[in-house]
Each structure stands twice: as C-alpha cells, then as structure tokens.
Tab-separated table of C-alpha atoms and ligand atoms in Angstrom:
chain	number	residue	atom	x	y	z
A	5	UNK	CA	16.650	39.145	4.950
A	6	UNK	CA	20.394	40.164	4.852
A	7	UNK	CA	22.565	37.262	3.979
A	8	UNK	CA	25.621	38.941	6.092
A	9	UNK	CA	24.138	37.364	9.679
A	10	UNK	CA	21.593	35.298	8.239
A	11	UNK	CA	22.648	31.205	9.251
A	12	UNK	CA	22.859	29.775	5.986
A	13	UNK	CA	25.983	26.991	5.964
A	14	UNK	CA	26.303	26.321	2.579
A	15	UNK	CA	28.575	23.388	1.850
A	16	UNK	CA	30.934	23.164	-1.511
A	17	UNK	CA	30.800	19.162	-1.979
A	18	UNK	CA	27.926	16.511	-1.409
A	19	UNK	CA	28.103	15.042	1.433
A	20	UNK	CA	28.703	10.927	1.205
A	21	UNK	CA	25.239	10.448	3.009
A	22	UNK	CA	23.222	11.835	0.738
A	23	UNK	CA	21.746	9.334	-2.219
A	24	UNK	CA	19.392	11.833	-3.869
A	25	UNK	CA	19.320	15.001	-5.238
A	26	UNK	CA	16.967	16.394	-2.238
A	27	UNK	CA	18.551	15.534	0.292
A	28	UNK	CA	22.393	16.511	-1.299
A	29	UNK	CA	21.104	20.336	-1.851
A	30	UNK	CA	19.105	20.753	1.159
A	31	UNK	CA	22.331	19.493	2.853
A	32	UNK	CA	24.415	22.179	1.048
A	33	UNK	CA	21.890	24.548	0.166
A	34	UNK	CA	22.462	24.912	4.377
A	35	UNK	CA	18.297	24.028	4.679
A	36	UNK	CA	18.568	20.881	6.954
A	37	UNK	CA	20.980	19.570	9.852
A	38	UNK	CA	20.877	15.741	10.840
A	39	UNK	CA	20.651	15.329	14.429
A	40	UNK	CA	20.675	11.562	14.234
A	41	UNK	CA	19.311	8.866	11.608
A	42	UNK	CA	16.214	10.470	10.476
A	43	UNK	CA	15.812	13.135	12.772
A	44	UNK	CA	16.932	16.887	11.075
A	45	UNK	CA	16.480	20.101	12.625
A	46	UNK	CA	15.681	22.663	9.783
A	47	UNK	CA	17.669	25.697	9.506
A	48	UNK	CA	15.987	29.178	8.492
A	49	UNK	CA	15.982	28.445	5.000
A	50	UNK	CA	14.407	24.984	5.552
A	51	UNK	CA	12.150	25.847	7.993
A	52	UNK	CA	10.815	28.776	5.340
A	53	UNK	CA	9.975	26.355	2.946
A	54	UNK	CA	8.059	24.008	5.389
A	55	UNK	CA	6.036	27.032	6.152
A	56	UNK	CA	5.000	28.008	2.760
A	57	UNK	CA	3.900	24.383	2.210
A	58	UNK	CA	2.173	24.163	5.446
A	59	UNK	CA	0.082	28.220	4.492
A	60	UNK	CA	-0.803	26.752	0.975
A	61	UNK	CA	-2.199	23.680	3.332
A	62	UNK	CA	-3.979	25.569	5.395
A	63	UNK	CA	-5.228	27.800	3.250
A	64	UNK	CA	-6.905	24.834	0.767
A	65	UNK	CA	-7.860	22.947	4.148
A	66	UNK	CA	-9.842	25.612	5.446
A	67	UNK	CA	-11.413	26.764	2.567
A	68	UNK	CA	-12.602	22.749	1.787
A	69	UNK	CA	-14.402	23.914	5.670
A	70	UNK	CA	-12.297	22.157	7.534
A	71	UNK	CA	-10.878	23.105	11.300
A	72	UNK	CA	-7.342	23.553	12.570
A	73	UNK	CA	-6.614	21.931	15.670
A	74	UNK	CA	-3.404	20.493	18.136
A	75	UNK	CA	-3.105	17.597	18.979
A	76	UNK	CA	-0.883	15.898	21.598
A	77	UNK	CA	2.222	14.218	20.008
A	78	UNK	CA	2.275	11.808	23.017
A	79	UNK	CA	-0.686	9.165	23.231
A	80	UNK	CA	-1.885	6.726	26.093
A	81	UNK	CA	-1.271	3.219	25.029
A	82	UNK	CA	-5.349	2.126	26.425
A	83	UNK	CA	-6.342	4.208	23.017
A	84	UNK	CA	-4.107	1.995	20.895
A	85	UNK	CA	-5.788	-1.003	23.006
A	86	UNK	CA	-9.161	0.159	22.108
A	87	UNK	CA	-8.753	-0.183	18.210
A	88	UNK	CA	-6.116	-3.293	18.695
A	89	UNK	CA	-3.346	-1.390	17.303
A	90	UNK	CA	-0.879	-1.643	20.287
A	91	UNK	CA	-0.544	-5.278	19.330
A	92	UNK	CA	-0.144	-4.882	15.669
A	93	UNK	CA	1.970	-1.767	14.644
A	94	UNK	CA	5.003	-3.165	15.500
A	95	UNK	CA	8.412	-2.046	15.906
A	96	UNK	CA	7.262	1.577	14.049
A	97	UNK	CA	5.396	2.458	17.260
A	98	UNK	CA	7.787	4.012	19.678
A	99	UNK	CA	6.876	3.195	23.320
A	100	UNK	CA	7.633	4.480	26.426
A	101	UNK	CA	6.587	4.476	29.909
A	102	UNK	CA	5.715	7.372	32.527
A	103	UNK	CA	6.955	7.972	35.941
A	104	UNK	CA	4.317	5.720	36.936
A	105	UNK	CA	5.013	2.733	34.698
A	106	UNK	CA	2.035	3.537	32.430
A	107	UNK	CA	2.621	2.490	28.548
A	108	UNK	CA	2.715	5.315	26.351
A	109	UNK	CA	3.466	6.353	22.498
A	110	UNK	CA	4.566	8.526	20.396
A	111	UNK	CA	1.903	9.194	17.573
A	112	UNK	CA	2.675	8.227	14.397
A	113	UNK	CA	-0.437	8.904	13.109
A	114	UNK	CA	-3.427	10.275	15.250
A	115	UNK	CA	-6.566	8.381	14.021
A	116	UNK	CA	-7.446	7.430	17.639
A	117	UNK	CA	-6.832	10.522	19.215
A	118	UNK	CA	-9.304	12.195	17.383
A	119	UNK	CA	-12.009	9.313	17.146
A	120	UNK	CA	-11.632	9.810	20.963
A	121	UNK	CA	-11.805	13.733	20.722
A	122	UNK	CA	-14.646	13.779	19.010
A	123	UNK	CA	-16.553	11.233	20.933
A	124	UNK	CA	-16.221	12.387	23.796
A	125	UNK	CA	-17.533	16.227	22.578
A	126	UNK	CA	-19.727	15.461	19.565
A	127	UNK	CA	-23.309	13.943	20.215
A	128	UNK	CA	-25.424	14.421	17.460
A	129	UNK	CA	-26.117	14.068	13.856
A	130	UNK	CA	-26.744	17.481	13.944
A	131	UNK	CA	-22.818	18.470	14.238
A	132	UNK	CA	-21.790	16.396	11.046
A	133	UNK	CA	-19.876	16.584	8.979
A	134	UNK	CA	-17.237	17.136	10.713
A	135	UNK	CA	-13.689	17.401	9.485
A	136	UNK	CA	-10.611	18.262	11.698
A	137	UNK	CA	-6.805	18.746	10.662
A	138	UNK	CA	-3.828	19.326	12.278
A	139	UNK	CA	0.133	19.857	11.174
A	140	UNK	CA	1.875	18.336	13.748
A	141	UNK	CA	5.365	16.241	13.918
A	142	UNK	CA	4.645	12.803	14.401
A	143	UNK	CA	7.465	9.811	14.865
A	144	UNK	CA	7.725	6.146	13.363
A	145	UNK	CA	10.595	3.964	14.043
A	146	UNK	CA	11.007	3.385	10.181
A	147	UNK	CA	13.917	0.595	9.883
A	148	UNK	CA	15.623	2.245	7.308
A	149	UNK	CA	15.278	6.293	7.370
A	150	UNK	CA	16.769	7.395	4.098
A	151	UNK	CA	16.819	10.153	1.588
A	152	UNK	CA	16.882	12.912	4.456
A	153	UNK	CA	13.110	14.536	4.501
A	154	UNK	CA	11.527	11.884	2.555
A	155	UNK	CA	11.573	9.225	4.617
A	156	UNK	CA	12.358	10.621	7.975
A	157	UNK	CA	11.677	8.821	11.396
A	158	UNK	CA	10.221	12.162	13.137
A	159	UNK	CA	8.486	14.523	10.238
A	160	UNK	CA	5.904	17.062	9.990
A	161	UNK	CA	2.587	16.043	8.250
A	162	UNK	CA	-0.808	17.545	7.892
A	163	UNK	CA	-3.391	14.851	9.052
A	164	UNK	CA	-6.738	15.590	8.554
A	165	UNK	CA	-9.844	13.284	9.363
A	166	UNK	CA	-13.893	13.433	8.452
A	167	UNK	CA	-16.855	12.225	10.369
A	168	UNK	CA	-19.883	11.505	8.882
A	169	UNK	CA	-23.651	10.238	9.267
A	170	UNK	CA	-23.475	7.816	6.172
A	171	UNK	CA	-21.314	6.035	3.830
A	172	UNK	CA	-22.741	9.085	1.339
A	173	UNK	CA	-21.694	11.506	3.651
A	174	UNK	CA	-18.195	10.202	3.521
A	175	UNK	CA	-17.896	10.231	-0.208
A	176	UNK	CA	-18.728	13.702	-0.172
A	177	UNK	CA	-16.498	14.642	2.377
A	178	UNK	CA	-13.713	12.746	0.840
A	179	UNK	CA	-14.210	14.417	-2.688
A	180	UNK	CA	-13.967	17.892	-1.282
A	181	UNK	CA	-10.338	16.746	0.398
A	182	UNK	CA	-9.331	15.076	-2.908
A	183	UNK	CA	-10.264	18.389	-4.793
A	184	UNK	CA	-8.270	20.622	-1.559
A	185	UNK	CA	-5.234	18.265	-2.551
A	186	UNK	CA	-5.190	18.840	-6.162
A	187	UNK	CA	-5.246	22.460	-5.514
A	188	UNK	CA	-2.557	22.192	-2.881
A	189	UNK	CA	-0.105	20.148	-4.908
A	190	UNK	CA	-0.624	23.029	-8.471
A	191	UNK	CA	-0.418	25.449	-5.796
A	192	UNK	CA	3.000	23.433	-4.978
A	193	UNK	CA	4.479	23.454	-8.785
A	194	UNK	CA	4.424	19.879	-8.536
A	195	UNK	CA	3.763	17.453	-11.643
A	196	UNK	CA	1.898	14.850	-9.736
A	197	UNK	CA	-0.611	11.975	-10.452
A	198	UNK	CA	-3.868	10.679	-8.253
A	199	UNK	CA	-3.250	6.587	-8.180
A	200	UNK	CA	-5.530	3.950	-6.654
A	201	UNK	CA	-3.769	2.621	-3.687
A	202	UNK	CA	-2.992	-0.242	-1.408
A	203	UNK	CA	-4.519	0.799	2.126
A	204	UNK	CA	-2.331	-0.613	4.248
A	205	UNK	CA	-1.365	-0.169	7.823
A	206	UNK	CA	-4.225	1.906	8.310
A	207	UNK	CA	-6.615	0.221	6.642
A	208	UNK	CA	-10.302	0.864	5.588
A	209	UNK	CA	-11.619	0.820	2.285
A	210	UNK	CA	-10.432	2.564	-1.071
A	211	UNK	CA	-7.945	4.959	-0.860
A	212	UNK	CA	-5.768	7.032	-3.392
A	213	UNK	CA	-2.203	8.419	-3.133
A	214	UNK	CA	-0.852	11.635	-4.598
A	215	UNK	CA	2.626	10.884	-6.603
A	216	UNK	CA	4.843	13.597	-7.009
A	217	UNK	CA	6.615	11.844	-10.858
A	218	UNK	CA	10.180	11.494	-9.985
A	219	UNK	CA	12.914	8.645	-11.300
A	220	UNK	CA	14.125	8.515	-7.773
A	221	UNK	CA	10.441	7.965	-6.301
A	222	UNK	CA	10.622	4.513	-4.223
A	223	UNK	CA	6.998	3.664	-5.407
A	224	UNK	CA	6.244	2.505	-9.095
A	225	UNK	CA	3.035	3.642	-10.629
A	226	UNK	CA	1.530	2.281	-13.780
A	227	UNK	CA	-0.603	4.952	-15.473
A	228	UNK	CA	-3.073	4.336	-18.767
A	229	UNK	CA	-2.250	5.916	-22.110
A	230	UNK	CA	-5.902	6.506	-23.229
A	231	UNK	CA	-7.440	7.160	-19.844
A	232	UNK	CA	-7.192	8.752	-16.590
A	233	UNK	CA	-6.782	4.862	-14.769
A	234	UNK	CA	-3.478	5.035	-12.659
A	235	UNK	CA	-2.597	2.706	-10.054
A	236	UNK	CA	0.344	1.442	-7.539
A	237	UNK	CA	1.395	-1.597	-9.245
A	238	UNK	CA	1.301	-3.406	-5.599
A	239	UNK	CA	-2.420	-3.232	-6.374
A	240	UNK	CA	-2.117	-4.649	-9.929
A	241	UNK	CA	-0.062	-7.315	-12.173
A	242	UNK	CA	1.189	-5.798	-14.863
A	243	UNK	CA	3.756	-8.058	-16.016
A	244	UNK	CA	1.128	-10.351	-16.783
A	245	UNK	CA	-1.228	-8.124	-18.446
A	246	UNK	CA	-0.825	-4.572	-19.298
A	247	UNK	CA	-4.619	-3.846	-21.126
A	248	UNK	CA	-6.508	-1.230	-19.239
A	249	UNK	CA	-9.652	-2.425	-17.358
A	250	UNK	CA	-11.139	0.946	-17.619
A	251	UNK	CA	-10.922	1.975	-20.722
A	252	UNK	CA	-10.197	-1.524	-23.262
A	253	UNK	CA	-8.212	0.415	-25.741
A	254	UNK	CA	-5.567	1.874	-23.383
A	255	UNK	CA	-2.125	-0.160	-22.450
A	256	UNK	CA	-0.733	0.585	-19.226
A	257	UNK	CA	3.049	2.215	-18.655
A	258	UNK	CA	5.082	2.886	-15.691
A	259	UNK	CA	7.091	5.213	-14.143
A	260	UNK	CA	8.254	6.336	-10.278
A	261	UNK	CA	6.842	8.476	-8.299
A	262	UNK	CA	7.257	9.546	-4.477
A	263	UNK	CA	3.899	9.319	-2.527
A	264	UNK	CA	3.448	13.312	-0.907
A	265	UNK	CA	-0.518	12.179	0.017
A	266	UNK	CA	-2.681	9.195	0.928
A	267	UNK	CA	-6.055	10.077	1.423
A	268	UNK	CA	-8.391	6.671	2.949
A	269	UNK	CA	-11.897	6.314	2.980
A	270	UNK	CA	-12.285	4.274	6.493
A	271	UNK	CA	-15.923	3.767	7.303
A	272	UNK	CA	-16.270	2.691	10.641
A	273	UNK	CA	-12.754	1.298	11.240
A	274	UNK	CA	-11.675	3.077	14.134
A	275	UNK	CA	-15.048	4.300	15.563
A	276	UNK	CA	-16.687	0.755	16.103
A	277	UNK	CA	-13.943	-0.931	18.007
A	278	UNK	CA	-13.439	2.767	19.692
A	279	UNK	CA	-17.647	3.379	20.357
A	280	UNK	CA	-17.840	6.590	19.030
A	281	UNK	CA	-21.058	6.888	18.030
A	282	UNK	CA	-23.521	9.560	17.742
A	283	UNK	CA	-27.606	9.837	18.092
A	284	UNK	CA	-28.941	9.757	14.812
A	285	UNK	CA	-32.204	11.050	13.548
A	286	UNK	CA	-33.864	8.055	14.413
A	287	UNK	CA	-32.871	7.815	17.693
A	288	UNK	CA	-30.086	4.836	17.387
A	289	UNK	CA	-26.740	5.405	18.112
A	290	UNK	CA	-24.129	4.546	15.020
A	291	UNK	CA	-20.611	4.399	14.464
A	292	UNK	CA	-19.184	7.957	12.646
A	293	UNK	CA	-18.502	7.169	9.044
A	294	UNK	CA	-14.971	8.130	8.681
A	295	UNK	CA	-11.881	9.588	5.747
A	296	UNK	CA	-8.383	10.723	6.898
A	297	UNK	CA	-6.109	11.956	4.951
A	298	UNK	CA	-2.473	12.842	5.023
A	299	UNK	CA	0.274	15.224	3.518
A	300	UNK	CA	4.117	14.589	4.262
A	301	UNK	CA	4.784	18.418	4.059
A	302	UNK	CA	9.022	18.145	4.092
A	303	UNK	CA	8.633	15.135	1.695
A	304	UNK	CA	6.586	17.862	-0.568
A	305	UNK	CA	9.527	19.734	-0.423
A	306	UNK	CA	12.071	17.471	-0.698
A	307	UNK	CA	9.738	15.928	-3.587
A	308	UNK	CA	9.470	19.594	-5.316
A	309	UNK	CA	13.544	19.464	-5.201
A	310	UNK	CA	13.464	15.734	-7.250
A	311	UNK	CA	11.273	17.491	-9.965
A	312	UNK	CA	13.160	20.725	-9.747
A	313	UNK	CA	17.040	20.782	-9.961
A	314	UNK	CA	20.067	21.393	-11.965
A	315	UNK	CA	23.743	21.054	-11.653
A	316	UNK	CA	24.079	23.713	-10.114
A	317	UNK	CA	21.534	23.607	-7.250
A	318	UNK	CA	17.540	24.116	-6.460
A	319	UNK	CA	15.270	25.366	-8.581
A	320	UNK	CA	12.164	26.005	-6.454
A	321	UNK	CA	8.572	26.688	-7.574
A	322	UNK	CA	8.349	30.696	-6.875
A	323	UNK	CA	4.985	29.389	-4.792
A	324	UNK	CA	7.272	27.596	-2.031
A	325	UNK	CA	10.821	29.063	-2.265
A	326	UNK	CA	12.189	30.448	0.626
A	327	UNK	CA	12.680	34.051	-1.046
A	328	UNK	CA	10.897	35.190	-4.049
A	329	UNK	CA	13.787	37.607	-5.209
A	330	UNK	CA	17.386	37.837	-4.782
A	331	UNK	CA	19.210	40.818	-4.302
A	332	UNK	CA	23.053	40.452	-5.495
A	333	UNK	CA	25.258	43.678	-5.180
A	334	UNK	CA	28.360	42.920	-7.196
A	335	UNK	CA	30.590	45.181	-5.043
A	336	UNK	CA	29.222	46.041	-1.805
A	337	UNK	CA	32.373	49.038	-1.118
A	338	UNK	CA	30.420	50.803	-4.292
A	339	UNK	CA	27.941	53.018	-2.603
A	340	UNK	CA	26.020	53.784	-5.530
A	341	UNK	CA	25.657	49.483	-5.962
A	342	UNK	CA	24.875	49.192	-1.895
A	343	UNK	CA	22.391	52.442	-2.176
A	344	UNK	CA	20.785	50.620	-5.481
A	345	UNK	CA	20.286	47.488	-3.507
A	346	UNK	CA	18.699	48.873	-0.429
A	347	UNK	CA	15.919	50.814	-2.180
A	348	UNK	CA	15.122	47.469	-4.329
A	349	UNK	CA	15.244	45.415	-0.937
A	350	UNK	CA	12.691	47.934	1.328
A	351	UNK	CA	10.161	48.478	-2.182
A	352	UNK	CA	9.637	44.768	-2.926
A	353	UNK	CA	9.628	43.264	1.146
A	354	UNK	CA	7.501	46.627	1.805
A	355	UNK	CA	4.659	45.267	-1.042
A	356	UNK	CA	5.307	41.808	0.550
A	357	UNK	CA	8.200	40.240	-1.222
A	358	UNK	CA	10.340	37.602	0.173
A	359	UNK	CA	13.963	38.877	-0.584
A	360	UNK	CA	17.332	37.724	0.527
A	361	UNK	CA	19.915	40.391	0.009
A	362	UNK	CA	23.719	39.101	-0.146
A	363	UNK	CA	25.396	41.935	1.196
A	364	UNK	CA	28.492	40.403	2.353
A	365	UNK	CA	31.652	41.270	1.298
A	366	UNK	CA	32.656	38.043	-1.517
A	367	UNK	CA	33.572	37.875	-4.739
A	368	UNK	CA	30.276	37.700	-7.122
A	369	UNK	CA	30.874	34.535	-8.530
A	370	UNK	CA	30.810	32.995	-5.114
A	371	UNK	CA	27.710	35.309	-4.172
A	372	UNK	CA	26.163	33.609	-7.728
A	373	UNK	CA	26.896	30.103	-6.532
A	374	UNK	CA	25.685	30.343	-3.515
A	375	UNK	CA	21.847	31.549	-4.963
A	376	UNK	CA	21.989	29.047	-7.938
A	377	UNK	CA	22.852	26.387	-5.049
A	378	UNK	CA	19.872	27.730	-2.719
A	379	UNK	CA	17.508	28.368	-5.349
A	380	UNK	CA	15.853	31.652	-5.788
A	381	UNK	CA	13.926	31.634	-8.244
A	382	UNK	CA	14.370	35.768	-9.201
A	383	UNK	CA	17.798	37.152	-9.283
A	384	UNK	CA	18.846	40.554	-9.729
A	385	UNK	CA	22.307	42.050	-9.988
A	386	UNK	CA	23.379	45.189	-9.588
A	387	UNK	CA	26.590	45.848	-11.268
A	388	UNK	CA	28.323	47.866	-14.155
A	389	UNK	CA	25.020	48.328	-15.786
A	390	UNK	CA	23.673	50.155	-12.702
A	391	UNK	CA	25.611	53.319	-14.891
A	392	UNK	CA	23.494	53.181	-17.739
A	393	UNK	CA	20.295	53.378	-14.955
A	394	UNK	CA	20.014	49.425	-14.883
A	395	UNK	CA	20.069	46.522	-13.340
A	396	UNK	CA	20.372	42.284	-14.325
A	397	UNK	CA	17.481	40.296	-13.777
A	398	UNK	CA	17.658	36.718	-14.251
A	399	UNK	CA	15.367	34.112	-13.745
A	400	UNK	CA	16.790	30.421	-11.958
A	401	UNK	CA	16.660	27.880	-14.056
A	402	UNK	CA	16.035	29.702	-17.827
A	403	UNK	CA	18.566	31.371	-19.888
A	404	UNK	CA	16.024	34.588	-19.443
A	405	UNK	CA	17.919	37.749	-18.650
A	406	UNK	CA	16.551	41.316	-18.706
A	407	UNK	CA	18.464	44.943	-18.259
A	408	UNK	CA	14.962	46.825	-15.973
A	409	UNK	CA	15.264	50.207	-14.160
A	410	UNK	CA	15.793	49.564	-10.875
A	411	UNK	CA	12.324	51.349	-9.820
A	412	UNK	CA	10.576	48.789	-12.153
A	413	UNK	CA	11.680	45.334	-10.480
A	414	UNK	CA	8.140	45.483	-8.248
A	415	UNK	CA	6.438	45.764	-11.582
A	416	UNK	CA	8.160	42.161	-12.608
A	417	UNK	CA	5.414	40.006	-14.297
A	418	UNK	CA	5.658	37.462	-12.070
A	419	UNK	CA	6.106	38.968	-8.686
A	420	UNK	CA	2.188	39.737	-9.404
A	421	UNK	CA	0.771	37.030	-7.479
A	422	UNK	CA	2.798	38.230	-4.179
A	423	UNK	CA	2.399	41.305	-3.789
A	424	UNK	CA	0.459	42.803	-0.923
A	425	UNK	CA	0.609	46.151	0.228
A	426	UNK	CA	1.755	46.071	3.953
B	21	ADP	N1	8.789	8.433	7.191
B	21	ADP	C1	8.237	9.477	6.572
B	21	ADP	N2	8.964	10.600	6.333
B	21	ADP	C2	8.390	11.659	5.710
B	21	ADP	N3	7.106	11.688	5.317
B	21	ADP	C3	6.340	10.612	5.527
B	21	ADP	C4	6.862	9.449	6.172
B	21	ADP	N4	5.873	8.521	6.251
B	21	ADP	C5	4.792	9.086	5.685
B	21	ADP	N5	5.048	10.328	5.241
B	21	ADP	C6	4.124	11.266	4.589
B	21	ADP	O1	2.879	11.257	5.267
B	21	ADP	C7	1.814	10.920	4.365
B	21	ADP	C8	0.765	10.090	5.060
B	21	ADP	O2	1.372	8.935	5.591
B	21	ADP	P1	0.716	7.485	5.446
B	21	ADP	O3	0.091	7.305	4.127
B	21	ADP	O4	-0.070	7.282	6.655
B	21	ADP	O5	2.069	6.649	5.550
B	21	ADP	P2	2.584	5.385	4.726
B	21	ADP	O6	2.419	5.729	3.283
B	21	ADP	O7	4.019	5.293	5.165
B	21	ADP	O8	1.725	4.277	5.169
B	21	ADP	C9	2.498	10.183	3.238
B	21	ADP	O9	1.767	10.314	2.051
B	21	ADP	C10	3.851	10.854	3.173
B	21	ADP	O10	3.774	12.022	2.371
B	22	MG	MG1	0.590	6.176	2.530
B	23	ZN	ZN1	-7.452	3.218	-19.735
C-alpha cells in the first residue's frame, strides 16, 4: 500500500474521549471512527488488524476441527422464550419489532440460534461431536460503553459452540478449544493468563477466561506464586485469606487484566429447556452436552495495544500489525531514493509482505511520526546512505538499527515467518 491515497487520518493530540492508551492511538493512529457511543466503524488500518486476528482464529479453530458458519445477527424473540432468556437479559438485549409487530433481537450472543440449528439438522449420536464457530458482530446495550474497542456496544467476536453425547465428550471437546486459544493468543504476542471464572449471564458450569495482563484491565486476577492456580477474585476472598488451596505453600498476588476469552462448559443448559436432543445408541433421546466459547477479536487488539505501546505510538506484535514493513523514502523528488523504494516495495509484497510505502511528499520527521504513531513494526529508510549502496532498517520499539543492501531486506531474519512466494 502507498500511503499518498491510502485513508489514514492521523491526529496530532489525544482526543479528550479517550481514557486508555488503546483507544487514544487507534483514535490517532487513524484505525477507528466513532459513529456514536460504542459503535466505531474501522478504517483500513483498523479493519487490517481485525483481519489478522480473525485468520490466526480461524486458522487455530479449524485446525482444533471445528466448522465456520453465518449466522443471522437478528433473532426471533420465541427462541429467547424457549430458554427463558427474553425475561432475564435485561436492558443489554436490544429489541425490536417487525412490520408485523413480531418481537425481535439483536444477538448478543448466539447460544440459541445454534442449539436451534443444530436440532433441527442433527439426529444422531453418530454426527457428534460437533463444534460450530462463527465471527460475526453481535450488539449489547452495555450501560456504559467505554475504552473504544474494549467495551463496545456492537463488536465483532468469534463464538464458537460444542455438542456432545456425554459430560466426557464435553471435556474433551472443551480441552481441544482451551488448547486452540492458547495457540491463538502466542500466535497474538499477547502475555496472557488462563483464570477460573465466574459464569455469569450465560451460565452453566465451570468456565475459564483468557486475561490479556494489563494495569488498565477492568478485571482483577489473583494468580499463585508457586503454582499454576489463577482466579477472578469475584470467585475468591482474598482479603481474608491469601494461602493457595492448590498448592499449600503458594500465597496468592494480584494484578489486572482485560478478559479477550471466556470459554463455558454448559451441559445441558440451553438444549433441555430448548429440546434438542438426539437418538442415542440406546435408543433414548438426550439433551446435547454443550461448551461455547468466545473471543472479543477488536478487544484482542485493543488489548495487544495496552501491552504494547510507547510514547510515541503502537508497537504491534509483527503477527497482527497492519503492515509488516515500512517503506520511508526520505526525499521522494530524489529519483535514485523513489527508484530504491519501489524495487524494495514490489520484492517484499511480491514474496507476501505487508508493506506501507510513504511516498508522499513531507518532511521525514513527520513521515517518522506518523509510523512510530501507527506502529510498524519494520522500518526502513532510504536516505543519504542509499550512496554508499544502503539503506536504514530499524525495528519499532528497540534501539536496533542496521545499514543492509537494499536487495537483502527480503532476507531480514524476521520477515521469515511471512514470506510466501505469490
Ligand atoms: N462489550 C464488549 N465489547 C468488546 N468485546 C466484548 C464485549 N463484551 C464481550 N466481549 C468479548 O467477547 C468475549 C465473550 O463474551 P462473554 O464472555 O460472553 O461476555 P461477558 O464477559 O461480557 O459476559 C469476551 O471475552 C470479550 O473478549
Ligand atoms: Mg465473559
Ligand atoms: Zn498454588
């Protein structure tokens, strides 16, 4: 990509309705637009980033065997009826009616949707386990949308859900999605933690949350020193007792974290009030076991921005940045500097590079502001040392600089893992 043409609105000071860091530099990095409280549109930077989350998703989702679908954002009230939700989600649901008065919402999550998919196509023991997932925007009326993507009131998540034979069929099924989240959140960059959690709203039985370790994280996490025990401290007292059930010798600490994914084991919640059952091998009919589990993909990103920042802008993971490489001529009315920058630009995006070329007409420093601001994690400038055959390579967020041929930037250590031959 070209930056000259390329709609990136970069903005010099923080705007006043930004709290944290996230939502500041996505603001002025030019990744996000509010529309209105917690609704943003995301610009071509932003909506880069959601899609590099959402492959790395997809990737570790389907490999775990499970199956991509769509799903309808817009859900017939009788379904909440059927599981007694209508009545009890509150103000969060937003309901409409249709041209012919009938009650409608707009999912906010989309657990009976698919306990009605599947029992209405899925008979037999014979088809399980199944597990389905979908990334789809979904919409709660949260009272108080803050902190731009993390807590938005419409926001893209992956939702996945399992269906079982047996409560052992679940636990398997669940332990292949909590080993497809670990691997999604390293392939993220992100220092996280797996914590026992409160169930909640959705309910079921246990359930663990992925926490992205961040000072400005609204949820406080108390973790063992010895052992691997961590925990949401709405499940557990600490001020009364800080000893460590698990382990006896451990003391538990605490620190914030922001909650990226929830995965719930849920039995028979939703299928028993809903009657999806299937014919066992017996010949009864019984309730599908079920998990779900969700990712907040723009909350992963705005999460990976809490961990990785400095004063001068984003530092992204090279895994989820919106470019690998930037491309800086220092003078674009030198030809040698433009003809330099081209031939780097076509070699790395023809071997599958992301690279965003600034090849407008500004004075460098505000060319270098602009890519510490948006983050890119490779930068390489071609300037004065162009005459002596090289050119700068820097690398966002280290005091790492290198003079490299220009013909030698593809062979950059850690460009490795991206290229593909096209
Ligand atoms: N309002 C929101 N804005 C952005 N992401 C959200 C929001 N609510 C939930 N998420 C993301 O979706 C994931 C699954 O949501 P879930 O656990 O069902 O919601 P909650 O934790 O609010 O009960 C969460 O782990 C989080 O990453
Ligand atoms: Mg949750
Ligand atoms: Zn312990």
């Amino acid at each position: 990509m070209k930056m000259s043409g390329f709609l990136v609105p970069t903005l010099r000071d923080d705007p006043s309705e930004a709290e944290v860091i996230s939502h500041k530099l996505m603001l002025r990095g030019g990744y996000i637009r509010k529309l209105a409280a917690g609704i943003y549109s995301y610009l071509p930077l932003g909506w880069r980033v959601i899609k590099k989350v959402e492959e790395i998703i997809r990737t570790e989702m389907n490999n775990a065997g499970a199956q991509e679908v769509l799903l309808p954002a817009v859900q017939p009230a009788e379904l909440w009826q059927q599981t007694g939700r209508w009545d009890v989600y509150g103000k969060e649901l937003l309901r409409m009616k249709d041209r012919h008065e009938r009650d409608f919402c707009l999912g906010p999550t989309h657990e009976e949707v698919i306990t009605d998919l599947v029992r209405n196509n899925v008979s037999s023991y014979k088809n399980l386990p199944l597990i389905l997932y979908q990334i789809q925007t979904k919409f709660r009326d949260e009272i108080r949308p803050r902190f731009g993507l993390m807590r938005g009131r419409e926001f893209i998540m992956k939702d996945c859900y399992s269906f079982d034979r047996d409560e052992a069929g679940l636990k398997k099924s669940y332990e292949r999605m909590a080993q497809a989240y670990k691997n999604i959140f390293d392939k993220c960059g992100l220092k996280y933690r797996v914590v026992e959690a409160d169930p909640g709203a959705i309910g079921g039985g246990f359930s663990q949350e992925y926490m992205v370790i961040a000072q400005t994280g609204e949820d406080e996490i108390a973790y063992c020193s010895d052992c691997s025990f961590a925990a949401s401290t709405e499940l557990i007292n600490i001020e009364k007792d800080n000893s460590c059930k698990r382990c006896s010798t451990g003391v538990l600490k605490t620190e914030r974290g922001i909650e990226v994914g929830h995965i719930f084991q849920l039995g028979t919640k939703y299928s028993a009030p809903m009657k999806a059952e299937f014919l066992a091998e017996t010949g009864e009919r019984i309730p599908y076991v079920m998990g779900c589990y969700g990712i907040g993909v723009g909350r992963t990103a705005a999460a990976a921005i809490e961990q990785n920042h400095d004063d001068n802008g984003i530092i992204w993971p090279l895994q989820i940045a919106p470019f690998h490489v930037a491309v800086v001529p220092v003078n674009v009315s030198e030809p040698e500097q433009m003809a330099a920058a081209e031939k780097i630009y076509s070699e790395l995006t023809g071997n599958g590079i992301d690279v965003l070329m600034d090849d407008r007409d500004e004075r460098a420093g505000v060319k270098f502001k602009d890519m510490d601001l948006i983050g890119i994690p490779v930068k390489v400038v071609i300037g004065k040392t162009l005459s002596q055959g090289k050119v700068e390579v820097s690398y966002r967020g280290t005091d790492k600089k290198e003079l490299v041929a220009p013909s030698d930037i593809i062979n950059l250590e850690v460009l490795k893992p991206y290229i593909r031959k096209r």
